[in-house]
Coordinates of C-alpha atoms and ligand atoms in Angstrom, one line a residue:
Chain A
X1 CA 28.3 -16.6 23.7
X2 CA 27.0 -19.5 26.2
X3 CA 23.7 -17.9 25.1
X4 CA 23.4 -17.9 21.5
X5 CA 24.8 -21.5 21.4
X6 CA 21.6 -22.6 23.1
X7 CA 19.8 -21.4 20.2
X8 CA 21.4 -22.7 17.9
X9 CA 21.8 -26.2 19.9
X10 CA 17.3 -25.8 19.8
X11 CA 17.7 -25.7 15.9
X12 CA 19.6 -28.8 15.8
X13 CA 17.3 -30.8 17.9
X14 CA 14.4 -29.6 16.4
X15 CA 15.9 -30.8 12.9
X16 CA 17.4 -34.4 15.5
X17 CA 13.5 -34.7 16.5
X18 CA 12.1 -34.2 13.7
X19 CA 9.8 -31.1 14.8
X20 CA 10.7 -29.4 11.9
X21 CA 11.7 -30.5 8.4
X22 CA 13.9 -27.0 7.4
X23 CA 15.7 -24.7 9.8
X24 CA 16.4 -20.9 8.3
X25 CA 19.6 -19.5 10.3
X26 CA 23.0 -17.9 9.9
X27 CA 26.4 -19.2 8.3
X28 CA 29.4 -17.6 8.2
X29 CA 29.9 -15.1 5.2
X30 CA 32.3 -15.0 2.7
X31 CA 34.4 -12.1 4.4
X32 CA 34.9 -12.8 8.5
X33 CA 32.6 -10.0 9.4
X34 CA 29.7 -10.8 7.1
X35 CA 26.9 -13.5 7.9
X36 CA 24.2 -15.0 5.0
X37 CA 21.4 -17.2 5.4
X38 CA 21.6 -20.7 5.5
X39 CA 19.3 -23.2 4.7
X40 CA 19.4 -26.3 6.8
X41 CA 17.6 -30.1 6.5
X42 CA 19.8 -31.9 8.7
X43 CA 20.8 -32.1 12.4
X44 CA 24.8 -32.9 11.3
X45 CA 24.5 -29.6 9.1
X46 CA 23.2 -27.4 12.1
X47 CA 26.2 -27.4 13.1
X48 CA 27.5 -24.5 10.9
X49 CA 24.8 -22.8 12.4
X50 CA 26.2 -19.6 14.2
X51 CA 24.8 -16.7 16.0
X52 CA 26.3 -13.5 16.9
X53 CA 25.8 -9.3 16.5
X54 CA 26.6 -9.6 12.9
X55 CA 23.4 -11.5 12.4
X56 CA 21.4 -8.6 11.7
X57 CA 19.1 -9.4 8.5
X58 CA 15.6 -10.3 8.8
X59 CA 15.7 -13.7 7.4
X60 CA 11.6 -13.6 7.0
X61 CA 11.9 -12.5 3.7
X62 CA 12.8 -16.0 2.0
X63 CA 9.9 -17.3 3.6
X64 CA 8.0 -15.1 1.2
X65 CA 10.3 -15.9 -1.8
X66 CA 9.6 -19.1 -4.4
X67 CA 7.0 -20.2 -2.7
X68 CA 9.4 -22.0 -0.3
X69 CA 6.4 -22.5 2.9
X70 CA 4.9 -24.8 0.4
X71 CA 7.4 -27.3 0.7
X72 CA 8.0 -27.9 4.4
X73 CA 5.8 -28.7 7.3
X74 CA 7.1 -26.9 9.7
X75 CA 9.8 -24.4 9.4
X76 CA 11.9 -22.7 11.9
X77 CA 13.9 -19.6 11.4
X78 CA 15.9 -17.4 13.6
X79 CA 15.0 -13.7 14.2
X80 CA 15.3 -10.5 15.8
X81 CA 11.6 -8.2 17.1
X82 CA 11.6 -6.5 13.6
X83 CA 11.8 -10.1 12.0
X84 CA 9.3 -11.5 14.4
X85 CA 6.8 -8.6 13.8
X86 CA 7.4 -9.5 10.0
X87 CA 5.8 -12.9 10.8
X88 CA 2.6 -10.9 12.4
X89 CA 2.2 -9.1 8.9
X90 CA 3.0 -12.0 6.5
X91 CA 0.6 -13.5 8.4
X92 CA -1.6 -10.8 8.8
X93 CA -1.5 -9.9 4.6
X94 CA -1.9 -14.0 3.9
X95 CA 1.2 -14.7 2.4
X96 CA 2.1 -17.2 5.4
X97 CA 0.5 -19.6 7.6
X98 CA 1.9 -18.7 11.1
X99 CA 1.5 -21.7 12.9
X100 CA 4.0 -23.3 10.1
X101 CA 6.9 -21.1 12.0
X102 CA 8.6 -22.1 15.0
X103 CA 10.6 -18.7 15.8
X104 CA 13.9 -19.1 17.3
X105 CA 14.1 -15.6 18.7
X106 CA 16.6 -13.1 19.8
X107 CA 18.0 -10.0 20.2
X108 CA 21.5 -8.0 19.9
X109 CA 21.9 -4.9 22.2
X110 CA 25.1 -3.5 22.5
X111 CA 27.0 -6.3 20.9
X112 CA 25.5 -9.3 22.8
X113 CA 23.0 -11.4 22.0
X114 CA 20.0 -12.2 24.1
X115 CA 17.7 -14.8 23.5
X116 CA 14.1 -14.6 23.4
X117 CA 11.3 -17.0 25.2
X118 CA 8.5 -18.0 22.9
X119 CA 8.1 -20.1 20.3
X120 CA 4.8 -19.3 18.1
X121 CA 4.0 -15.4 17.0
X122 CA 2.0 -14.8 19.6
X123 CA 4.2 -16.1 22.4
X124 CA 6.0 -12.6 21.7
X125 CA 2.8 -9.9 22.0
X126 CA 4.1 -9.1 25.3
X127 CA 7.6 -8.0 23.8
X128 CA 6.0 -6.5 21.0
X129 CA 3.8 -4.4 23.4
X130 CA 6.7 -2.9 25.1
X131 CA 8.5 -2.3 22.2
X132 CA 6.0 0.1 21.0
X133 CA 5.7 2.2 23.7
X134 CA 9.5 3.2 23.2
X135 CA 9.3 2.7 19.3
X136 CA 11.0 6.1 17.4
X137 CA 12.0 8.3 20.4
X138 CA 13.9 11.2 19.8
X139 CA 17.0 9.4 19.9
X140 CA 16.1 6.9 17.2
X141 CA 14.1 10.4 15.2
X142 CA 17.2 12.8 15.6
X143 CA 18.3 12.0 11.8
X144 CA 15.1 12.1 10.5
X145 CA 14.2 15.3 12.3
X146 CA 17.6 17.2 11.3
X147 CA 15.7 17.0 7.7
X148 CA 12.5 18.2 9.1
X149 CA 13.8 21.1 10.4
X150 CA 15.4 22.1 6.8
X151 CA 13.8 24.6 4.2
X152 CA 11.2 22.2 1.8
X153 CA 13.0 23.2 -0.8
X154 CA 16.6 22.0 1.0
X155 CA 15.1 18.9 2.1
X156 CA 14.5 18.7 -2.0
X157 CA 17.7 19.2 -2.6
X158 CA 19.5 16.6 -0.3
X159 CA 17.0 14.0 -1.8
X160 CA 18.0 14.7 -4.7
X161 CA 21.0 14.3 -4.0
X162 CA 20.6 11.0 -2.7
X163 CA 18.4 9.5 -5.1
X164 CA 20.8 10.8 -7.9
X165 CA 22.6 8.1 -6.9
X166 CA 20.1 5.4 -7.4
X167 CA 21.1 2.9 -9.8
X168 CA 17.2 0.9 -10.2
X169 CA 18.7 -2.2 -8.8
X170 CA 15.8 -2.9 -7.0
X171 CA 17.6 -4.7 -4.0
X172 CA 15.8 -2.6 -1.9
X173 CA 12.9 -4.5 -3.1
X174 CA 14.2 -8.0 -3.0
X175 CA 16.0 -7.8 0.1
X176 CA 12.1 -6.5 1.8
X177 CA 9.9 -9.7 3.2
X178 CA 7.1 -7.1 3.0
X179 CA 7.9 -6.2 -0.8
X180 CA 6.5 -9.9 -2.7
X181 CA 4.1 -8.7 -5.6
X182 CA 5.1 -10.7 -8.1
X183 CA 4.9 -8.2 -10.4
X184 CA 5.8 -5.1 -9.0
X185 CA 4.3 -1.4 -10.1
X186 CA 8.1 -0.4 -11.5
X187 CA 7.8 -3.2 -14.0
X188 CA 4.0 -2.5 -15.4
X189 CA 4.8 -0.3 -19.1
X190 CA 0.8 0.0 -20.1
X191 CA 0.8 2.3 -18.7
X192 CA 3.9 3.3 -17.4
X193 CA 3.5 5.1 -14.4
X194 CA 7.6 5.4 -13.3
X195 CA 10.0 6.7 -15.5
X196 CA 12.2 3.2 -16.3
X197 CA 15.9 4.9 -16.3
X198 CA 17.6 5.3 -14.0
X199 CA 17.5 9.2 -13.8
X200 CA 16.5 11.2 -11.2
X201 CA 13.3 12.0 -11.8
X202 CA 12.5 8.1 -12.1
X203 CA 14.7 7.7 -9.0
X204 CA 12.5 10.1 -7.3
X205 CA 9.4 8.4 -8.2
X206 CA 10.6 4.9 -7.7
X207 CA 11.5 6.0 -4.1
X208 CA 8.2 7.5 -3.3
X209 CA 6.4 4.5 -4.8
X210 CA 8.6 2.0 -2.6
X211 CA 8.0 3.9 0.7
X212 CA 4.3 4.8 0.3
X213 CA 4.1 0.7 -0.5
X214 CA 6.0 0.1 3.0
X215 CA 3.9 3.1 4.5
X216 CA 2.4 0.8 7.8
X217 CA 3.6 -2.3 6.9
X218 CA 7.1 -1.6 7.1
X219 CA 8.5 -3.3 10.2
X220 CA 12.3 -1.5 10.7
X221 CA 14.6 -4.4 10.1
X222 CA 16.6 -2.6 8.0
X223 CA 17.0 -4.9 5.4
X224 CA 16.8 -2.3 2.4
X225 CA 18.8 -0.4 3.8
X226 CA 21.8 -2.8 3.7
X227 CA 20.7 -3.9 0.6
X228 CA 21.3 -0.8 -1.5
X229 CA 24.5 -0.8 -3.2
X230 CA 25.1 3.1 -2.9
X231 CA 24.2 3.7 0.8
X232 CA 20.9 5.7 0.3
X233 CA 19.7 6.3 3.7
X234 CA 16.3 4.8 2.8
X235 CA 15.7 3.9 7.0
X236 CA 15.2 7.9 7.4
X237 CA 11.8 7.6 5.0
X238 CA 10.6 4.5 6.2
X239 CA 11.2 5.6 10.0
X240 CA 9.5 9.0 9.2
X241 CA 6.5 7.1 7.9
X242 CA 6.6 4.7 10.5
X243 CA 6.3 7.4 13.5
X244 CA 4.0 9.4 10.8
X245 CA 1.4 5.5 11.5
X246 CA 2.1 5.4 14.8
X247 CA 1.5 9.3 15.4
X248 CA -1.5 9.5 13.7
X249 CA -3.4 6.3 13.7
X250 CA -1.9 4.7 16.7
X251 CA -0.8 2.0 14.8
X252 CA 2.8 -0.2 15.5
X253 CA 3.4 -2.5 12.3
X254 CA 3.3 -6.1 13.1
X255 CA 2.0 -5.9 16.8
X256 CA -0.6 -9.4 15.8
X257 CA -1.4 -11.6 13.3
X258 CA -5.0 -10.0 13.1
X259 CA -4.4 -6.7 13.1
X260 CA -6.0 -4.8 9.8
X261 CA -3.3 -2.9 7.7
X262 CA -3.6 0.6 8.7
X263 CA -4.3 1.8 5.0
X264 CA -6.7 -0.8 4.0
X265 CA -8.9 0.5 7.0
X266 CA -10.2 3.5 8.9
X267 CA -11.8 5.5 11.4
X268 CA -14.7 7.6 10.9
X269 CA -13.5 10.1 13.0
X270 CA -9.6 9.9 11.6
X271 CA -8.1 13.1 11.7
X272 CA -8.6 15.6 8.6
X273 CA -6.9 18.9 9.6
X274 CA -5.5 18.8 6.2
X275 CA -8.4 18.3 4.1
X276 CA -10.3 22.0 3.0
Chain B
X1 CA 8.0 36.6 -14.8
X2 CA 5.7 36.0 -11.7
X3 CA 2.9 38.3 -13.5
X4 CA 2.4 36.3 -16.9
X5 CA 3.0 32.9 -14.8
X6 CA 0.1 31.1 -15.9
X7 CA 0.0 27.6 -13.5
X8 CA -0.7 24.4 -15.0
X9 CA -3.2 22.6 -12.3
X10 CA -4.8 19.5 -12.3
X11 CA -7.8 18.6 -10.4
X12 CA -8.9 14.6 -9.7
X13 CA -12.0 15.4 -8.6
X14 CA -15.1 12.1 -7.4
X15 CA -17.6 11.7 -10.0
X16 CA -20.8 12.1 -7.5
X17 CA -19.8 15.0 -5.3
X18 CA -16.8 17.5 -6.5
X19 CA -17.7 16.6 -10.0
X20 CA -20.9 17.7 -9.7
X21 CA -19.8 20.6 -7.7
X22 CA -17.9 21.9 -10.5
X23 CA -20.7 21.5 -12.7
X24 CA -22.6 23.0 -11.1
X25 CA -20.3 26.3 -10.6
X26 CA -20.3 26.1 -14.3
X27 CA -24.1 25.9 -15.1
X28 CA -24.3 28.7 -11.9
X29 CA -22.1 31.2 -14.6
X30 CA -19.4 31.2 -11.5
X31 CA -16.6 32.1 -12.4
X32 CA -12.9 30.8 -11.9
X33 CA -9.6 30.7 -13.2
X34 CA -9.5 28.6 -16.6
X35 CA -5.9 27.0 -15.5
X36 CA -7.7 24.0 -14.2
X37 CA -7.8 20.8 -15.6
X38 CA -10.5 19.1 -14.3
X39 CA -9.9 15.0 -14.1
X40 CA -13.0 12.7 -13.0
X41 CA -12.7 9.8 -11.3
X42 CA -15.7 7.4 -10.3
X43 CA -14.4 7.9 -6.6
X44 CA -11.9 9.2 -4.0
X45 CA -10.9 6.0 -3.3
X46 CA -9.9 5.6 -7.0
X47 CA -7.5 8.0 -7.2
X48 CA -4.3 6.5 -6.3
X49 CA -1.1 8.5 -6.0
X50 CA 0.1 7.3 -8.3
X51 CA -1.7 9.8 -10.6
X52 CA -0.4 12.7 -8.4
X53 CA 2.6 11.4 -9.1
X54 CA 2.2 11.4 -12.9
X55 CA 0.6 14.8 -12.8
X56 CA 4.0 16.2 -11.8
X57 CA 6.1 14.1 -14.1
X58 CA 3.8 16.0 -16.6
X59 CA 5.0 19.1 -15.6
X60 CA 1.9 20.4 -13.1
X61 CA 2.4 23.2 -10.8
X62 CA -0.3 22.2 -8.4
X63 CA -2.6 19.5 -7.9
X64 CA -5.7 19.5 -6.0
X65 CA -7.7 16.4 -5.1
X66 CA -11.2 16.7 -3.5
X67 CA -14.5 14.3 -3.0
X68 CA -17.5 13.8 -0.9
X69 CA -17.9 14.7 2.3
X70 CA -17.2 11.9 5.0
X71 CA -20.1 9.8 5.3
X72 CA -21.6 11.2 1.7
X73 CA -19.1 8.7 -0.4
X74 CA -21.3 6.8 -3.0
X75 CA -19.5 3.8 -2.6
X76 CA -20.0 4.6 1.4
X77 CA -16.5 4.1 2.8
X78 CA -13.8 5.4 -0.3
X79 CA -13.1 8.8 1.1
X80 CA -12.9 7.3 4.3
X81 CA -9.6 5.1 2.6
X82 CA -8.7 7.9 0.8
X83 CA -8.4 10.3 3.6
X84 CA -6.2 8.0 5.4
X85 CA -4.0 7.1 2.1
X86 CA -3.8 11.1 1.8
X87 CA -2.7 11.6 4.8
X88 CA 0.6 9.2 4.7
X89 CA 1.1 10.8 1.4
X90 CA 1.6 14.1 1.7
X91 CA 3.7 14.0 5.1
X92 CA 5.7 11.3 2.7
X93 CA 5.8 14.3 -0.3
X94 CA 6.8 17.1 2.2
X95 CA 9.4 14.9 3.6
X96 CA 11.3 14.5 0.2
X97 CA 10.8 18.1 -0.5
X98 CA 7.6 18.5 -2.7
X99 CA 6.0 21.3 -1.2
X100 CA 2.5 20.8 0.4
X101 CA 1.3 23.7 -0.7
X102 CA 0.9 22.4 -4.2
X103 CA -1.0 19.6 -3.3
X104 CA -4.6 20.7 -1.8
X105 CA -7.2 18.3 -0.7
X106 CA -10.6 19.2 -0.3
X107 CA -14.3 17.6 0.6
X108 CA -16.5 19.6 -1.9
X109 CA -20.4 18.5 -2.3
X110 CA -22.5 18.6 -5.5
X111 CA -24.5 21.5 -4.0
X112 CA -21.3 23.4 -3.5
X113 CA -20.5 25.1 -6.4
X114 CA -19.8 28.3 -5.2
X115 CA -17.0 26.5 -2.8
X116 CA -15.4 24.8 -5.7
X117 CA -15.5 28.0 -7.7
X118 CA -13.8 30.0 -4.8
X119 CA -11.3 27.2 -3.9
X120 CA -9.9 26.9 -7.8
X121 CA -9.5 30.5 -7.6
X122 CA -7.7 30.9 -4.0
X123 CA -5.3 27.8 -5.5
X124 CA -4.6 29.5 -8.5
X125 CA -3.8 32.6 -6.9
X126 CA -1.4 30.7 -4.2
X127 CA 0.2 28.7 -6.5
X128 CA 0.8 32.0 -8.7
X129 CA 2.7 33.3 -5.8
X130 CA 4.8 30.0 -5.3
X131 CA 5.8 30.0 -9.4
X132 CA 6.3 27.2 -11.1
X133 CA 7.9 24.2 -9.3
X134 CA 11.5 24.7 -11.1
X135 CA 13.1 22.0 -8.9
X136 CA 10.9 19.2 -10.6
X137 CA 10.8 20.8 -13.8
X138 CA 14.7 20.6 -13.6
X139 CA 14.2 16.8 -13.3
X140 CA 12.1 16.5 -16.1
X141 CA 13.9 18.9 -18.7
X142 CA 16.8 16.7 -17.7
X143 CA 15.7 13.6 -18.2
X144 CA 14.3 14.3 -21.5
X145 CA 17.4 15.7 -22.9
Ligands
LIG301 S1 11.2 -1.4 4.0 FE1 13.2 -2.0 4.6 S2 13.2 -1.8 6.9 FE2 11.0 -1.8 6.2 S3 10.4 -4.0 6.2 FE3 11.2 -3.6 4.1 S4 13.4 -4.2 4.2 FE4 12.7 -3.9 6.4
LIG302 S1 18.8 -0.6 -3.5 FE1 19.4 1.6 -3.6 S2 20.2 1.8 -5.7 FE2 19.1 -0.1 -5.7 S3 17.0 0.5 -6.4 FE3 17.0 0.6 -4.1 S4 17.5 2.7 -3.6 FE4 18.1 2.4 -5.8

C-alpha cells in the first residue's frame, strides 16, 4: 500500500506544481469493491485519489471521448501495460498527441500493486518488449483453445448461445478507447449492413464487425469485457485475434507510437497458404 | 435432399484480373456450374467483409472471393491489403463457427479462364456435399418471423 500512495502523492504534486492542468485517476465506487474514474483539477481534490487491485479499467478511453485532450495542456492519467500500450495506438492512429500524457504507471499482480518507472510512452518500450515475448501463452490461450478444439459446427453453437444473449447495448463499444468513430458502422441504415434488432443473427454480425474492427489494434485491457451487461466472454475473440496478429504477422498491439497498424499494411511475402 | 441441393454462391471477384478471368471462361465456351453469382468489384482491396457478411445474411451457401495475383493488382498494392484483411477474417469466421470451407479465396488472372472455370466447379461440388448452411439459415428464418 506504501507503494501505490506514492503514485497517487506524484498526481497531487503534479496538479501542486502545476505540471499538469487535469489528472485522470481512481475514486472510490459506489459499492466498496467497485472503483470509477475520477477527474481531478486540483491538488486538495487528489486527495480522493486511490489506488489499489480493483483499479482494473483502462482509463485511456476518456482521453478519446468529447474531445477532452483539447482542453488541457498536459494531462496525466494512471494506467496499467494494456492502458499504456493504448497510448502507443491512440497515438499511433492520430487521435492523441502523446507528449500531452504524463503516464502515471503501474501494475497489479496477484493482488498488489507495483508501480511502474517512466513517465512519457516511450519510457515504457522496454516493458512493453518483455511483455510480448510472454504475451498469450498457453496458460492465458487454455479458454480460447478449449473452443478450438470443438466441432465448427459446436463452436457455432456455443456462440450462439452467447450472442443470443446480446442485448445491442453497445457498451462494449463505449467502454473501448480503441472503438472512437464517431459514427460507428452499426448505426449507418443506407445501406444497412447489420441487422438493427437485437436478434441473433444481428448479434452475430455486430460481434463479428466489433472484433474484426479490434483485429490488431485491440490492446487486452479488458474493458469490453466488463462492460457488457450479460457476461459475454468477448476477451476469448479478441485474445484469439490477438495471438492470430501476433502468430502470423509478428505483430504486439501498441508496442510504439510509430508502428503501422497491421491491417493498414503488408508484406509482400505475407503468408497465403489459404489463398487457391 | 443432398441430390437436388442446388447452392446459392456468390463470387466478389477484381474487375482487372478474376473478372476477366471469368470472361474469359465464358467467351472460351468453358463450362461451369450456373449457381454462381458473379459480383465485380473495381479491386480486392474493395471488397470489405462486410459484403461477406451480407452475402450470408442473404442466405448464400458459399462464398468465394478471388483477385490478381500478388504483385499483378492494378491499383499495385490492394490484394496485398486484402490478403492480410482475409487472413484475420477467416480465422475470426472459423472461430465463431462459420465453416471455412464455405468461404474460398483465390488469386485468378485474366488469362486464366480455364482455372476459374475449374475452381467454380470444384466449389460447387464441395459445397454440394456440405448442404446448405442450416445453422445460419436458422438465424435468418428466425429473425424474419
Ligand atoms: S476490444 Fe476490449 S480488450 Fe480490446 S482494447 Fe477494446 S475494450 Fe480493451
Ligand atoms: S456489451 Fe454485451 S450486450 Fe452490450 S452490445 Fe456489447 S456484447 Fe452485446
Amino acid at each position: 500500500m506504501m507503494q501505490s500512495s506514492e503514485l497517487t502523492t506524484k498526481a497531487k504534486e503534479y496538479l501542486r506544481i502545476a505540471k499538469v492542468d487535469l489528472v485522470i485517476g481512481y475514486l472510490e465506487g459506489t459499492t466498496k469493491d467497485r472503483r470509477r474514474a475520477g477527474f481531478i483539477r486540483s491538488a486538495e481534490e487528489a486527495d480522493n485519489l486511490v489506488l489499489d487491485e480493483r483499479c482494473e479499467d483502462n482509463l485511456a478511453v476518456y482521453l478519446v471521448k468529447e474531445n477532452l485532450l483539447a482542453r488541457y495542456k498536459k494531462v496525466a492519467i494512471f494506467l496499467n501495460p494494456a492502458g499504456i500500450r493504448t497510448i502507443n495506438v491512440l497515438a499511433s492512429e492520430e487521435q492523441i498527441e502523446a507528449d500531452k500524457i504524463v503516464i502515471l504507471g503501474f501494475e497489479i499482480t496477484g493482488g498488489d500493486v507495483r508501480i511502474l518507472d517512466g513517465e512519457s510512452v516511450d519510457d515504457f518500450s522496454e516493458l512493453i518488449a518483455q511483455l510480448k515475448l510472454k504475451a498469450f501463452d498457453s496458460e492465458q490461450m487454455a479458454d480460447v483453445d478449449e473452443i478450438d478444439s470443438l466441432d465448427v459446427d459446436k463452436r457455432f453453437e456455443y456462440w450462439r448461445g452467447e450472442f443470443s444473449k446480446c442485448i445491442k447495448c453497445y457498451a462494449c463499444r463505449q467502454a473501448c478507447p480503441m472503438c472512437y468513430c464517431n459514427r460507428c458502422i452499426v448505426e449507418c441504415n443506407q445501406p444497412q449492413w447489420i441487422c438493427r434488432s437485437a436478434h441473433t443473427l444481428g448479434n452475430f454480425e455486430w460481434n463479428i464487425v466489433r472484433a474484426f474492427h479490434l483485429a490488431g489494434r485491440c490492446v487486452g485491457c479488458g474493458n469490453c469485457e466488463r462492460a457488457c451487461p450479460v457476461d459475454i466472454p468477448l476477451m476469448k475473440i479478441n485474445r484469439k485475434l490477438g495471438k492470430e496478429v501476433l502468430d502470423r504477422f509478428d505483430y504486439f498491439v501498441g508496442s510504439s507510437k510509430d508502428q503501422q497498424a497491421v491491417l493498414t499494411s503488408f508484406k509482400q511475402d505475407d503468408p497465403q497458404e489459404f489463398i487457391l | 435432399m443432398a441430390d437436388n441441393f442446388e447452392p446459392r454462391i456468390i463470387a466478389f471477384v477484381c474487375n482487372y484480373c478474376t473478372y476477366a478471368g471469368a470472361d474469359l471462361a465464358g467467351t472460351s465456351r468453358l463450362k461451369y456450374p450456373a449457381n454462381v453469382r458473379i459480383v465485380r468489384l473495381p479491386c480486392t482491396g474493395r471488397i470489405s467483409p462486410l459484403f461477406l457478411l451480407k452475402a450470408l445474411q442473404k442466405g448464400a451457401d458459399g462464398i468465394l472471393v478471388s483477385g490478381c495475383h500478388p504483385g499483378d493488382c492494378h491499383f499495385i498494392s490492394g490484394n496485398y491489403h486484402a490478403r492480410r484483411r482475409w487472413s484475420i477474417f477467416r480465422t475470426l469466421l472459423d472461430f465463431l463457427g462459420i465453416p471455412k470451407e464455405r468461404i474460398w479465396f483465390s488469386w485468378v488472372s485474366a488469362s486464366e479462364g480455364r482455372k476459374f472455370a475449374d475452381l467454380i466447379t470444384e466449389f460447387t461440388e464441395n459445397i454440394k456435399q456440405l448442404g446448405p448452411f442450416t445453422q445460419y439459415d436458422k438465424l435468418i428464418k428466425e429473425m424474419s418471423e
